[in-house]
PDB file of C-alpha atoms in Angstrom:
ATOM      1  CA  ASP A   1     -48.401-101.213 -12.765  1.00 63.00           C
ATOM      2  CA  ALA A   2     -46.188-100.233 -15.666  1.00 65.00           C
ATOM      3  CA  LYS A   3     -44.686 -96.768 -15.875  1.00 88.00           C
ATOM      4  CA  THR A   4     -45.753 -94.336 -18.584  1.00 94.00           C
ATOM      5  CA  THR A   5     -43.910 -91.487 -20.279  1.00 95.00           C
ATOM      6  CA  GLN A   6     -45.687 -88.507 -21.815  1.00 97.00           C
ATOM      7  CA  PRO A   7     -44.441 -85.210 -23.231  1.00 97.00           C
ATOM      8  CA  PRO A   8     -44.966 -82.442 -20.678  1.00 97.00           C
ATOM      9  CA  SER A   9     -46.844 -80.145 -23.024  1.00 97.00           C
ATOM     10  CA  MET A  10     -48.365 -79.846 -26.478  1.00 97.00           C
ATOM     11  CA  ASP A  11     -50.195 -77.229 -28.487  1.00 97.00           C
ATOM     12  CA  CYS A  12     -52.991 -77.797 -30.953  1.00 96.00           C
ATOM     13  CA  ALA A  13     -54.975 -75.476 -33.183  1.00 97.00           C
ATOM     14  CA  GLU A  14     -58.688 -75.315 -32.582  1.00 97.00           C
ATOM     15  CA  GLY A  15     -60.577 -77.582 -34.945  1.00 97.00           C
ATOM     16  CA  ARG A  16     -57.562 -79.727 -35.726  1.00 97.00           C
ATOM     17  CA  ALA A  17     -56.880 -83.198 -34.413  1.00 97.00           C
ATOM     18  CA  ALA A  18     -54.858 -83.445 -31.215  1.00 98.00           C
ATOM     19  CA  ASN A  19     -52.614 -86.484 -31.038  1.00 98.00           C
ATOM     20  CA  LEU A  20     -51.249 -87.196 -27.581  1.00 98.00           C
ATOM     21  CA  PRO A  21     -48.556 -89.900 -27.343  1.00 98.00           C
ATOM     22  CA  CYS A  22     -47.775 -92.179 -24.430  1.00 97.00           C
ATOM     23  CA  ASN A  23     -44.942 -94.655 -24.033  1.00 96.00           C
ATOM     24  CA  HIS A  24     -45.430 -97.728 -21.850  1.00 95.00           C
ATOM     25  CA  SER A  25     -42.628-100.014 -22.922  1.00 93.00           C
ATOM     26  CA  THR A  26     -42.827-102.232 -19.821  1.00 91.00           C
ATOM     27  CA  ILE A  27     -46.535-102.925 -20.115  1.00 92.00           C
ATOM     28  CA  SER A  28     -47.621-106.453 -19.230  1.00 88.00           C
ATOM     29  CA  GLY A  29     -50.037-108.603 -21.162  1.00 87.00           C
ATOM     30  CA  ASN A  30     -52.869-108.094 -18.674  1.00 84.00           C
ATOM     31  CA  GLU A  31     -52.472-104.335 -18.290  1.00 88.00           C
ATOM     32  CA  TYR A  32     -54.853-101.880 -19.866  1.00 89.00           C
ATOM     33  CA  VAL A  33     -54.122 -98.370 -21.066  1.00 93.00           C
ATOM     34  CA  TYR A  34     -56.376 -95.715 -19.557  1.00 92.00           C
ATOM     35  CA  TRP A  35     -56.664 -92.054 -20.403  1.00 95.00           C
ATOM     36  CA  TYR A  36     -58.028 -89.408 -18.084  1.00 95.00           C
ATOM     37  CA  ARG A  37     -57.982 -85.648 -18.340  1.00 97.00           C
ATOM     38  CA  GLN A  38     -58.145 -82.892 -15.774  1.00 97.00           C
ATOM     39  CA  ILE A  39     -59.463 -79.514 -16.653  1.00 96.00           C
ATOM     40  CA  HIS A  40     -58.110 -76.789 -14.422  1.00 91.00           C
ATOM     41  CA  SER A  41     -59.362 -76.991 -10.820  1.00 88.00           C
ATOM     42  CA  GLN A  42     -61.636 -79.949 -11.482  1.00 94.00           C
ATOM     43  CA  GLY A  43     -61.477 -83.657 -10.732  1.00 95.00           C
ATOM     44  CA  PRO A  44     -60.106 -85.996 -13.404  1.00 95.00           C
ATOM     45  CA  GLN A  45     -62.487 -87.202 -16.083  1.00 93.00           C
ATOM     46  CA  TYR A  46     -62.357 -90.611 -17.708  1.00 90.00           C
ATOM     47  CA  ILE A  47     -61.825 -90.538 -21.455  1.00 93.00           C
ATOM     48  CA  ILE A  48     -61.175 -94.005 -22.805  1.00 92.00           C
ATOM     49  CA  HIS A  49     -59.320 -97.240 -22.187  1.00 90.00           C
ATOM     50  CA  GLY A  50     -58.102-100.224 -24.203  1.00 91.00           C
ATOM     51  CA  LEU A  51     -56.128-103.435 -24.076  1.00 90.00           C
ATOM     52  CA  LYS A  52     -54.767-104.081 -27.551  1.00 90.00           C
ATOM     53  CA  ASN A  53     -57.413-103.111 -30.072  1.00 88.00           C
ATOM     54  CA  ASN A  54     -58.033 -99.557 -31.129  1.00 94.00           C
ATOM     55  CA  GLU A  55     -60.970 -98.004 -29.366  1.00 94.00           C
ATOM     56  CA  THR A  56     -63.277 -95.106 -30.153  1.00 96.00           C
ATOM     57  CA  ASN A  57     -65.994 -93.370 -28.207  1.00 93.00           C
ATOM     58  CA  GLU A  58     -67.779 -90.062 -28.354  1.00 93.00           C
ATOM     59  CA  MET A  59     -64.830 -88.239 -26.842  1.00 94.00           C
ATOM     60  CA  ALA A  60     -61.753 -89.705 -28.456  1.00 97.00           C
ATOM     61  CA  SER A  61     -59.972 -92.535 -30.192  1.00 98.00           C
ATOM     62  CA  LEU A  62     -57.218 -94.650 -28.716  1.00 97.00           C
ATOM     63  CA  ILE A  63     -54.617 -96.198 -30.978  1.00 97.00           C
ATOM     64  CA  ILE A  64     -52.398 -98.853 -29.402  1.00 97.00           C
ATOM     65  CA  THR A  65     -49.377-100.125 -31.295  1.00 96.00           C
ATOM     66  CA  GLU A  66     -49.186-103.800 -32.126  1.00 95.00           C
ATOM     67  CA  ASP A  67     -46.423-104.403 -29.590  1.00 95.00           C
ATOM     68  CA  ARG A  68     -48.468-102.386 -27.041  1.00 95.00           C
ATOM     69  CA  LYS A  69     -45.432-100.390 -26.029  1.00 95.00           C
ATOM     70  CA  SER A  70     -47.012 -97.086 -26.926  1.00 96.00           C
ATOM     71  CA  SER A  71     -50.365 -95.537 -27.605  1.00 97.00           C
ATOM     72  CA  THR A  72     -51.878 -92.325 -28.939  1.00 98.00           C
ATOM     73  CA  LEU A  73     -54.975 -90.550 -27.778  1.00 98.00           C
ATOM     74  CA  ILE A  74     -56.678 -88.695 -30.590  1.00 98.00           C
ATOM     75  CA  LEU A  75     -59.130 -85.846 -30.107  1.00 98.00           C
ATOM     76  CA  PRO A  76     -60.463 -85.544 -33.665  1.00 97.00           C
ATOM     77  CA  HIS A  77     -61.560 -81.923 -33.600  1.00 95.00           C
ATOM     78  CA  ALA A  78     -60.053 -80.139 -30.632  1.00 97.00           C
ATOM     79  CA  THR A  79     -61.935 -77.248 -29.079  1.00 97.00           C
ATOM     80  CA  LEU A  80     -60.830 -74.666 -26.546  1.00 97.00           C
ATOM     81  CA  ARG A  81     -62.656 -76.697 -23.881  1.00 96.00           C
ATOM     82  CA  ASP A  82     -60.280 -79.583 -24.503  1.00 97.00           C
ATOM     83  CA  THR A  83     -57.456 -77.579 -22.932  1.00 98.00           C
ATOM     84  CA  ALA A  84     -56.467 -79.766 -19.987  1.00 98.00           C
ATOM     85  CA  VAL A  85     -53.844 -82.074 -18.543  1.00 97.00           C
ATOM     86  CA  TYR A  86     -54.114 -85.531 -20.095  1.00 98.00           C
ATOM     87  CA  TYR A  87     -52.961 -88.553 -18.122  1.00 97.00           C
ATOM     88  CA  CYS A  88     -52.049 -91.915 -19.585  1.00 96.00           C
ATOM     89  CA  ILE A  89     -52.214 -94.661 -16.953  1.00 93.00           C
ATOM     90  CA  VAL A  90     -51.468 -98.340 -17.276  1.00 91.00           C
ATOM     91  CA  ARG A  91     -53.010-100.760 -14.845  1.00 84.00           C
ATOM     92  CA  VAL A  92     -54.198-104.275 -14.427  1.00 75.00           C
ATOM     93  CA  ARG A  93     -57.922-104.700 -14.747  1.00 67.00           C
ATOM     94  CA  VAL A  94     -59.033-107.658 -12.669  1.00 61.00           C
ATOM     95  CA  VAL A  95     -62.022-108.569 -10.576  1.00 56.00           C
ATOM     96  CA  ALA A  96     -60.266-107.934  -7.285  1.00 58.00           C
ATOM     97  CA  ASP A  97     -58.939-104.580  -8.432  1.00 62.00           C
ATOM     98  CA  THR A  98     -60.801-101.649  -6.947  1.00 68.00           C
ATOM     99  CA  GLY A  99     -59.372 -99.342  -9.531  1.00 69.00           C
ATOM    100  CA  LYS A 100     -56.701 -97.444  -7.622  1.00 78.00           C
ATOM    101  CA  LEU A 101     -54.993 -95.093 -10.054  1.00 86.00           C
ATOM    102  CA  ILE A 102     -51.461 -93.790  -9.836  1.00 87.00           C
ATOM    103  CA  PHE A 103     -51.007 -90.611 -11.837  1.00 91.00           C
ATOM    104  CA  GLY A 104     -47.861 -89.558 -13.669  1.00 91.00           C
ATOM    105  CA  GLN A 105     -47.115 -86.012 -14.752  1.00 93.00           C
ATOM    106  CA  GLY A 106     -49.350 -86.070 -17.810  1.00 96.00           C
ATOM    107  CA  THR A 107     -49.361 -83.839 -20.881  1.00 98.00           C
ATOM    108  CA  THR A 108     -50.703 -80.315 -20.724  1.00 97.00           C
ATOM    109  CA  LEU A 109     -52.614 -79.760 -23.950  1.00 98.00           C
ATOM    110  CA  GLN A 110     -53.186 -76.154 -24.911  1.00 98.00           C
ATOM    111  CA  VAL A 111     -55.758 -75.692 -27.663  1.00 98.00           C
ATOM    112  CA  LYS A 112     -55.267 -72.361 -29.355  1.00 97.00           C
ATOM    113  CA  PRO A 113     -57.767 -70.366 -31.424  1.00 95.00           C
TER     114      PRO A 113
ATOM    115  CA  GLY B   1     -71.572 -92.268 -15.556  1.00 70.00           C
ATOM    116  CA  ALA B   2     -71.567 -92.460 -11.802  1.00 79.00           C
ATOM    117  CA  VAL B   3     -71.493 -89.258  -9.750  1.00 91.00           C
ATOM    118  CA  VAL B   4     -69.182 -88.454  -6.865  1.00 96.00           C
ATOM    119  CA  SER B   5     -69.594 -85.242  -4.906  1.00 97.00           C
ATOM    120  CA  GLN B   6     -67.367 -83.405  -2.466  1.00 98.00           C
ATOM    121  CA  HIS B   7     -68.188 -80.859   0.177  1.00 97.00           C
ATOM    122  CA  PRO B   8     -67.139 -78.184   0.588  1.00 97.00           C
ATOM    123  CA  SER B   9     -65.813 -77.164  -2.812  1.00 97.00           C
ATOM    124  CA  TRP B  10     -63.490 -74.716  -1.132  1.00 97.00           C
ATOM    125  CA  VAL B  11     -62.602 -73.816   2.430  1.00 97.00           C
ATOM    126  CA  ILE B  12     -60.370 -71.303   4.172  1.00 97.00           C
ATOM    127  CA  CYS B  13     -59.253 -72.034   7.706  1.00 96.00           C
ATOM    128  CA  LYS B  14     -56.818 -70.669  10.212  1.00 97.00           C
ATOM    129  CA  SER B  15     -53.605 -72.397  11.086  1.00 97.00           C
ATOM    130  CA  GLY B  16     -54.060 -74.882  13.924  1.00 97.00           C
ATOM    131  CA  THR B  17     -57.688 -75.668  13.245  1.00 97.00           C
ATOM    132  CA  SER B  18     -59.130 -78.849  11.757  1.00 97.00           C
ATOM    133  CA  VAL B  19     -61.083 -79.155   8.531  1.00 98.00           C
ATOM    134  CA  LYS B  20     -63.367 -81.965   7.421  1.00 98.00           C
ATOM    135  CA  ILE B  21     -63.940 -82.777   3.747  1.00 98.00           C
ATOM    136  CA  GLU B  22     -66.743 -85.095   2.663  1.00 98.00           C
ATOM    137  CA  CYS B  23     -66.809 -87.410  -0.329  1.00 97.00           C
ATOM    138  CA  ARG B  24     -70.080 -89.010  -1.378  1.00 97.00           C
ATOM    139  CA  SER B  25     -70.990 -91.495  -4.046  1.00 94.00           C
ATOM    140  CA  LEU B  26     -74.432 -90.295  -5.090  1.00 94.00           C
ATOM    141  CA  ASP B  27     -75.848 -93.143  -7.136  1.00 90.00           C
ATOM    142  CA  PHE B  28     -73.813 -96.158  -6.153  1.00 90.00           C
ATOM    143  CA  GLN B  29     -72.234 -97.755  -3.130  1.00 91.00           C
ATOM    144  CA  ALA B  30     -68.499 -97.826  -2.599  1.00 90.00           C
ATOM    145  CA  THR B  31     -66.769 -99.931   0.014  1.00 89.00           C
ATOM    146  CA  THR B  32     -63.530 -98.290  -1.017  1.00 91.00           C
ATOM    147  CA  MET B  33     -62.744 -94.683  -1.803  1.00 94.00           C
ATOM    148  CA  PHE B  34     -59.465 -92.966  -2.555  1.00 94.00           C
ATOM    149  CA  TRP B  35     -58.105 -89.610  -1.437  1.00 97.00           C
ATOM    150  CA  TYR B  36     -55.639 -87.614  -3.513  1.00 97.00           C
ATOM    151  CA  ARG B  37     -53.826 -84.350  -2.938  1.00 97.00           C
ATOM    152  CA  GLN B  38     -52.668 -82.028  -5.674  1.00 97.00           C
ATOM    153  CA  PHE B  39     -50.347 -79.056  -5.293  1.00 96.00           C
ATOM    154  CA  PRO B  40     -50.294 -76.303  -7.949  1.00 92.00           C
ATOM    155  CA  LYS B  41     -48.832 -77.404 -11.271  1.00 90.00           C
ATOM    156  CA  GLN B  42     -48.282 -80.919  -9.976  1.00 94.00           C
ATOM    157  CA  SER B  43     -49.966 -84.231 -10.571  1.00 94.00           C
ATOM    158  CA  LEU B  44     -52.373 -85.985  -8.247  1.00 95.00           C
ATOM    159  CA  MET B  45     -50.719 -87.815  -5.391  1.00 95.00           C
ATOM    160  CA  LEU B  46     -52.548 -90.725  -3.806  1.00 94.00           C
ATOM    161  CA  MET B  47     -52.777 -90.196  -0.056  1.00 96.00           C
ATOM    162  CA  ALA B  48     -54.837 -93.077   1.216  1.00 95.00           C
ATOM    163  CA  THR B  49     -57.431 -95.731   0.566  1.00 93.00           C
ATOM    164  CA  SER B  50     -60.591 -95.411   2.609  1.00 93.00           C
ATOM    165  CA  ASN B  51     -62.225 -98.707   3.568  1.00 90.00           C
ATOM    166  CA  GLU B  52     -65.810 -98.951   4.788  1.00 89.00           C
ATOM    167  CA  GLY B  53     -65.918-100.512   8.227  1.00 87.00           C
ATOM    168  CA  SER B  54     -62.173-100.714   8.707  1.00 89.00           C
ATOM    169  CA  LYS B  55     -59.072 -98.589   8.953  1.00 92.00           C
ATOM    170  CA  ALA B  56     -57.798 -96.583   6.059  1.00 93.00           C
ATOM    171  CA  THR B  57     -54.614 -97.594   4.277  1.00 93.00           C
ATOM    172  CA  TYR B  58     -52.142 -94.741   3.955  1.00 95.00           C
ATOM    173  CA  GLU B  59     -49.491 -94.314   1.291  1.00 94.00           C
ATOM    174  CA  GLN B  60     -45.890 -94.027   2.350  1.00 94.00           C
ATOM    175  CA  GLY B  61     -45.056 -90.645   3.775  1.00 95.00           C
ATOM    176  CA  VAL B  62     -48.641 -89.640   4.582  1.00 96.00           C
ATOM    177  CA  GLU B  63     -49.233 -88.984   8.285  1.00 94.00           C
ATOM    178  CA  LYS B  64     -52.257 -90.956   9.397  1.00 94.00           C
ATOM    179  CA  ASP B  65     -52.671 -88.923  12.581  1.00 95.00           C
ATOM    180  CA  LYS B  66     -52.789 -85.708  10.605  1.00 96.00           C
ATOM    181  CA  PHE B  67     -55.107 -86.868   7.838  1.00 97.00           C
ATOM    182  CA  LEU B  68     -57.906 -88.743   9.554  1.00 97.00           C
ATOM    183  CA  ILE B  69     -60.103 -90.797   7.288  1.00 96.00           C
ATOM    184  CA  ASN B  70     -63.464 -92.214   8.249  1.00 94.00           C
ATOM    185  CA  HIS B  71     -65.553 -94.327   5.897  1.00 93.00           C
ATOM    186  CA  ALA B  72     -68.798 -94.199   7.828  1.00 86.00           C
ATOM    187  CA  SER B  73     -71.127 -95.705   5.269  1.00 92.00           C
ATOM    188  CA  LEU B  74     -71.175 -97.208   1.811  1.00 92.00           C
ATOM    189  CA  THR B  75     -71.652 -93.770   0.284  1.00 94.00           C
ATOM    190  CA  LEU B  76     -69.602 -91.461   2.497  1.00 96.00           C
ATOM    191  CA  SER B  77     -65.935 -91.029   3.299  1.00 96.00           C
ATOM    192  CA  THR B  78     -64.510 -88.077   5.192  1.00 97.00           C
ATOM    193  CA  LEU B  79     -61.013 -86.662   5.325  1.00 98.00           C
ATOM    194  CA  THR B  80     -60.149 -84.497   8.313  1.00 98.00           C
ATOM    195  CA  VAL B  81     -57.028 -82.403   8.136  1.00 98.00           C
ATOM    196  CA  THR B  82     -56.073 -81.920  11.777  1.00 97.00           C
ATOM    197  CA  SER B  83     -54.079 -78.973  13.080  1.00 96.00           C
ATOM    198  CA  ALA B  84     -53.837 -77.562   9.616  1.00 97.00           C
ATOM    199  CA  HIS B  85     -50.820 -75.536   8.562  1.00 96.00           C
ATOM    200  CA  PRO B  86     -50.228 -73.378   5.491  1.00 97.00           C
ATOM    201  CA  GLU B  87     -48.280 -76.199   3.851  1.00 96.00           C
ATOM    202  CA  ASP B  88     -51.463 -78.296   3.926  1.00 97.00           C
ATOM    203  CA  SER B  89     -53.052 -75.855   1.510  1.00 97.00           C
ATOM    204  CA  SER B  90     -53.841 -77.933  -1.529  1.00 97.00           C
ATOM    205  CA  PHE B  91     -56.525 -79.356  -3.791  1.00 97.00           C
ATOM    206  CA  TYR B  92     -57.990 -82.522  -2.288  1.00 98.00           C
ATOM    207  CA  ILE B  93     -59.769 -84.945  -4.605  1.00 98.00           C
ATOM    208  CA  CYS B  94     -61.596 -88.141  -3.812  1.00 97.00           C
ATOM    209  CA  SER B  95     -62.572 -90.989  -6.084  1.00 94.00           C
ATOM    210  CA  ALA B  96     -64.831 -93.979  -5.778  1.00 92.00           C
ATOM    211  CA  PRO B  97     -64.829 -97.155  -7.828  1.00 87.00           C
ATOM    212  CA  GLN B  98     -68.043 -98.499  -9.264  1.00 83.00           C
ATOM    213  CA  ARG B  99     -68.395-102.136 -10.185  1.00 76.00           C
ATOM    214  CA  LEU B 100     -68.856-102.485 -13.927  1.00 71.00           C
ATOM    215  CA  ALA B 101     -68.999-105.972 -15.424  1.00 68.00           C
ATOM    216  CA  ALA B 102     -65.897-107.835 -14.249  1.00 65.00           C
ATOM    217  CA  THR B 103     -64.003-104.940 -12.767  1.00 66.00           C
ATOM    218  CA  TYR B 104     -64.225-101.486 -11.241  1.00 72.00           C
ATOM    219  CA  GLU B 105     -64.005 -98.077 -12.863  1.00 80.00           C
ATOM    220  CA  GLN B 106     -62.966 -94.971 -11.022  1.00 86.00           C
ATOM    221  CA  TYR B 107     -65.095 -91.853 -10.709  1.00 91.00           C
ATOM    222  CA  PHE B 108     -63.700 -88.645  -9.302  1.00 94.00           C
ATOM    223  CA  GLY B 109     -65.192 -85.891  -7.230  1.00 96.00           C
ATOM    224  CA  PRO B 110     -64.849 -82.242  -8.260  1.00 96.00           C
ATOM    225  CA  GLY B 111     -62.225 -81.555  -5.611  1.00 97.00           C
ATOM    226  CA  THR B 112     -61.949 -79.347  -2.519  1.00 98.00           C
ATOM    227  CA  ARG B 113     -59.633 -76.361  -2.446  1.00 97.00           C
ATOM    228  CA  LEU B 114     -58.175 -75.919   1.049  1.00 98.00           C
ATOM    229  CA  THR B 115     -56.394 -72.711   1.988  1.00 98.00           C
ATOM    230  CA  VAL B 116     -54.811 -72.471   5.424  1.00 97.00           C
ATOM    231  CA  THR B 117     -53.954 -68.964   6.557  1.00 96.00           C
TER     232      THR B 117
END
């Protein structure tokens, strides 16, 4: 699976959009971009994933550049409860894949009042 | 989404004793489960893949005789930390993949905090 690079930490004001970048310059054509987050002392929580089109769900939006070498996770209106470590993971998504995830260091997002 | 539970949520044990942690998939079956370990302020580190009906697959550097994994049924995997030492104190997290359409998605348990005194 391709390696990802994320900034170690970011701050965001409550109510504003949080934009979390991720670089994955060695991504292959069949690799998806996944985002998970981990709130302190809890298990990781799935947020969103995408291949090449932008995706949106009730939690966030995922913007993937046209060359797929980077992506941005957007939390449109950050709240204090969004304070967490956010992990960007790239992996192949195939039938035989049981979904093993390898975590990088992630970005610690601190939402401030 | 699917639910994965862990028991206990936290445990304190004395050095030299063994501790068993359970991971259950509550509303789906999982022939494979994954065990992670996380030290303070660090990322999750994959320890091993638990396989129902066969031996677990350990990641490089993880002692299989120290971290015993048993995948007894399609909904239960256990991790036993044998002869625990203070350096084994950590946050242990399991995950289980659920088949969705053409692939699997990963669901995580809430974690187990182990403190060895």
